[in-house]
PDB file of C-alpha atoms in Angstrom:
ATOM      1  CA  LYS A1066     143.419  69.383 188.927  1.00  0.00           C
ATOM      2  CA  ASN A1067     144.119  66.034 189.198  1.00  0.00           C
ATOM      3  CA  LYS A1068     141.924  65.960 185.869  1.00  0.00           C
ATOM      4  CA  VAL A1069     144.177  68.899 184.260  1.00  0.00           C
ATOM      5  CA  ILE A1070     147.352  66.842 185.261  1.00  0.00           C
ATOM      6  CA  ALA A1071     146.239  63.824 184.007  1.00  0.00           C
ATOM      7  CA  GLU A1072     144.949  65.327 180.505  1.00  0.00           C
ATOM      8  CA  THR A1073     148.590  66.972 180.130  1.00  0.00           C
ATOM      9  CA  GLU A1074     150.123  66.670 176.999  1.00  0.00           C
ATOM     10  CA  TYR A1075     154.098  66.591 176.989  1.00  0.00           C
ATOM     11  CA  TYR A1076     155.979  67.631 173.877  1.00  0.00           C
ATOM     12  CA  LYS A1077     159.248  66.696 173.544  1.00  0.00           C
ATOM     13  CA  ASP A1078     159.530  64.724 176.930  1.00  0.00           C
ATOM     14  CA  ALA A1079     160.063  67.766 178.395  1.00  0.00           C
ATOM     15  CA  PHE A1080     157.538  70.296 178.271  1.00  0.00           C
ATOM     16  CA  ALA A1081     154.317  69.910 180.077  1.00  0.00           C
ATOM     17  CA  ILE A1082     151.345  71.829 177.961  1.00  0.00           C
ATOM     18  CA  ALA A1083     147.869  71.536 180.439  1.00  0.00           C
ATOM     19  CA  LYS A1084     144.609  73.458 179.147  1.00  0.00           C
ATOM     20  CA  LEU A1085     142.409  74.714 182.143  1.00  0.00           C
ATOM     21  CA  SER A1086     139.315  74.758 181.174  1.00  0.00           C
ATOM     22  CA  ASP A1087     136.284  74.230 183.281  1.00  0.00           C
ATOM     23  CA  VAL A1088     136.717  77.123 186.390  1.00  0.00           C
ATOM     24  CA  ASP A1089     134.889  80.341 185.452  1.00  0.00           C
ATOM     25  CA  ASP A1090     135.584  82.834 188.255  1.00  0.00           C
ATOM     26  CA  ASP A1091     138.922  84.955 187.369  1.00  0.00           C
ATOM     27  CA  ILE A1092     140.572  84.372 191.115  1.00  0.00           C
ATOM     28  CA  GLU A1093     139.917  80.758 191.407  1.00  0.00           C
ATOM     29  CA  LEU A1094     141.541  80.131 187.841  1.00  0.00           C
ATOM     30  CA  SER A1095     144.684  82.128 188.413  1.00  0.00           C
ATOM     31  CA  VAL A1096     144.981  80.469 191.481  1.00  0.00           C
ATOM     32  CA  ALA A1097     144.563  77.162 189.889  1.00  0.00           C
ATOM     33  CA  LYS A1098     146.757  78.068 186.728  1.00  0.00           C
ATOM     34  CA  ALA A1099     149.803  78.735 188.804  1.00  0.00           C
ATOM     35  CA  GLU A1100     149.541  75.592 191.435  1.00  0.00           C
ATOM     36  CA  ILE A1101     149.377  73.141 188.407  1.00  0.00           C
ATOM     37  CA  ALA A1102     152.027  74.784 186.541  1.00  0.00           C
ATOM     38  CA  ASN A1103     154.060  74.392 189.933  1.00  0.00           C
ATOM     39  CA  GLU A1104     153.169  71.010 190.213  1.00  0.00           C
ATOM     40  CA  LEU A1105     153.856  69.322 186.780  1.00  0.00           C
ATOM     41  CA  ILE A1106     157.504  71.411 187.054  1.00  0.00           C
ATOM     42  CA  ASN A1107     157.586  68.683 189.670  1.00  0.00           C
ATOM     43  CA  ILE A1108     156.997  65.623 187.323  1.00  0.00           C
ATOM     44  CA  LYS A1109     160.315  63.604 186.673  1.00  0.00           C
ATOM     45  CA  ASN A1110     161.748  65.519 183.359  1.00  0.00           C
ATOM     46  CA  VAL A1111     159.866  68.188 182.755  1.00  0.00           C
ATOM     47  CA  LYS A1112     161.939  71.236 182.397  1.00  0.00           C
ATOM     48  CA  ALA A1113     159.020  74.062 181.711  1.00  0.00           C
ATOM     49  CA  SER A1114     154.929  73.297 182.071  1.00  0.00           C
ATOM     50  CA  PHE A1115     152.513  75.809 180.454  1.00  0.00           C
ATOM     51  CA  VAL A1116     148.988  75.726 181.625  1.00  0.00           C
ATOM     52  CA  ILE A1117     146.405  77.497 179.329  1.00  0.00           C
ATOM     53  CA  SER A1118     142.841  78.536 180.395  1.00  0.00           C
ATOM     54  CA  ARG A1119     140.809  80.993 178.414  1.00  0.00           C
ATOM     55  CA  ILE A1120     138.189  83.866 179.216  1.00  0.00           C
ATOM     56  CA  ASN A1121     136.111  85.265 176.050  1.00  0.00           C
ATOM     57  CA  ASP A1122     138.783  85.242 173.184  1.00  0.00           C
ATOM     58  CA  LYS A1123     141.273  85.585 175.085  1.00  0.00           C
ATOM     59  CA  TYR A1124     143.997  82.765 176.152  1.00  0.00           C
ATOM     60  CA  MET A1125     146.212  83.051 179.423  1.00  0.00           C
ATOM     61  CA  ILE A1126     149.325  80.882 179.441  1.00  0.00           C
ATOM     62  CA  SER A1127     151.241  80.628 183.237  1.00  0.00           C
ATOM     63  CA  SER A1128     154.705  78.883 182.953  1.00  0.00           C
ATOM     64  CA  ARG A1129     156.861  77.919 185.206  1.00  0.00           C
ATOM     65  CA  SER A1130     160.549  76.178 184.117  1.00  0.00           C
ATOM     66  CA  ILE A1131     163.847  75.094 186.293  1.00  0.00           C
ATOM     67  CA  ASP A1132     167.086  76.056 185.396  1.00  0.00           C
ATOM     68  CA  GLU A1133     167.729  74.999 182.123  1.00  0.00           C
ATOM     69  CA  VAL A1134     164.983  76.610 180.273  1.00  0.00           C
ATOM     70  CA  ASN A1135     163.883  80.852 180.714  1.00  0.00           C
ATOM     71  CA  VAL A1136     160.497  80.904 180.221  1.00  0.00           C
ATOM     72  CA  GLN A1137     160.271  84.808 180.368  1.00  0.00           C
ATOM     73  CA  LEU A1138     161.838  84.710 177.236  1.00  0.00           C
ATOM     74  CA  LEU A1139     159.600  82.366 175.431  1.00  0.00           C
ATOM     75  CA  MET A1140     156.658  84.430 176.642  1.00  0.00           C
ATOM     76  CA  GLU A1141     157.960  87.445 175.655  1.00  0.00           C
ATOM     77  CA  LYS A1142     158.052  86.232 172.045  1.00  0.00           C
ATOM     78  CA  LEU A1143     153.989  85.477 173.014  1.00  0.00           C
ATOM     79  CA  GLY A1144     153.874  88.841 173.769  1.00  0.00           C
ATOM     80  CA  GLY A1145     154.014  88.012 177.873  1.00  0.00           C
ATOM     81  CA  GLY A1146     156.855  88.460 180.053  1.00  0.00           C
ATOM     82  CA  GLY A1147     157.609  87.413 183.485  1.00  0.00           C
ATOM     83  CA  HIS A1148     160.901  86.012 185.329  1.00  0.00           C
ATOM     84  CA  ARG A1149     163.007  83.455 184.255  1.00  0.00           C
ATOM     85  CA  SER A1150     161.622  80.236 186.022  1.00  0.00           C
ATOM     86  CA  SER A1151     158.066  82.256 186.685  1.00  0.00           C
ATOM     87  CA  ALA A1152     156.274  83.823 183.452  1.00  0.00           C
ATOM     88  CA  GLY A1153     153.102  84.500 181.733  1.00  0.00           C
ATOM     89  CA  ALA A1154     151.302  85.645 178.434  1.00  0.00           C
ATOM     90  CA  GLU A1155     147.883  86.441 177.094  1.00  0.00           C
ATOM     91  CA  ILE A1156     147.444  85.912 173.866  1.00  0.00           C
ATOM     92  CA  SER A1157     144.104  85.991 170.755  1.00  0.00           C
ATOM     93  CA  ALA A1158     143.173  82.819 169.355  1.00  0.00           C
ATOM     94  CA  GLY A1159     140.823  80.778 167.662  1.00  0.00           C
ATOM     95  CA  SER A1160     141.233  77.778 169.657  1.00  0.00           C
ATOM     96  CA  TYR A1161     143.531  76.036 172.994  1.00  0.00           C
ATOM     97  CA  GLU A1162     145.363  73.823 169.493  1.00  0.00           C
ATOM     98  CA  GLU A1163     146.427  77.179 167.762  1.00  0.00           C
ATOM     99  CA  VAL A1164     147.526  78.253 171.518  1.00  0.00           C
ATOM    100  CA  ILE A1165     149.480  75.111 171.987  1.00  0.00           C
ATOM    101  CA  ASN A1166     150.679  75.020 168.738  1.00  0.00           C
ATOM    102  CA  LYS A1167     152.362  78.771 169.635  1.00  0.00           C
ATOM    103  CA  ILE A1168     153.956  77.464 172.428  1.00  0.00           C
ATOM    104  CA  LYS A1169     155.161  74.375 170.578  1.00  0.00           C
ATOM    105  CA  LYS A1170     156.639  77.000 167.795  1.00  0.00           C
ATOM    106  CA  VAL A1171     158.769  79.190 170.864  1.00  0.00           C
ATOM    107  CA  ILE A1172     159.831  76.482 172.442  1.00  0.00           C
ATOM    108  CA  ASP A1173     161.522  75.020 168.499  1.00  0.00           C
ATOM    109  CA  GLU A1174     162.546  78.685 168.017  1.00  0.00           C
ATOM    110  CA  ALA A1175     164.444  78.708 171.301  1.00  0.00           C
ATOM    111  CA  GLU A1176     165.997  75.651 170.738  1.00  0.00           C
ATOM    112  CA  LYS A1177     167.566  76.534 167.402  1.00  0.00           C
ATOM    113  CA  GLU A1178     168.475  79.786 169.543  1.00  0.00           C
ATOM    114  CA  GLY A1179     170.336  77.878 172.194  1.00  0.00           C
ATOM    115  CA  GLY A1180     168.095  79.229 174.453  1.00  0.00           C
ATOM    116  CA  ILE A1181     167.461  75.723 175.916  1.00  0.00           C
ATOM    117  CA  ASP A1182     169.843  73.611 177.269  1.00  0.00           C
TER     118      ASP A1182
END
């Protein structure tokens, strides 16, 4: 977990995006994603966190937020869902970088629409 957190990318200084790529067990992967997403949201100035993992050709995103960002709406734009402060999505993509770019795009769109304070 510490390695993933240390290698986290920060977008616009308020959105933490992490890649979790070294876990093979589905249950362990789900737990690790949730724990990392929760830890990242506690970092100063982080409004929302996104942790990405991959199984075969599918990428799973686990997201968390504080009051300023409704991650449910962001994940819905990627075909997922959840709750205002905890949501997720499963998408097809060619790489982690493609998934990261999709996350950045929905953040940008939400900011333009006034969905992020």
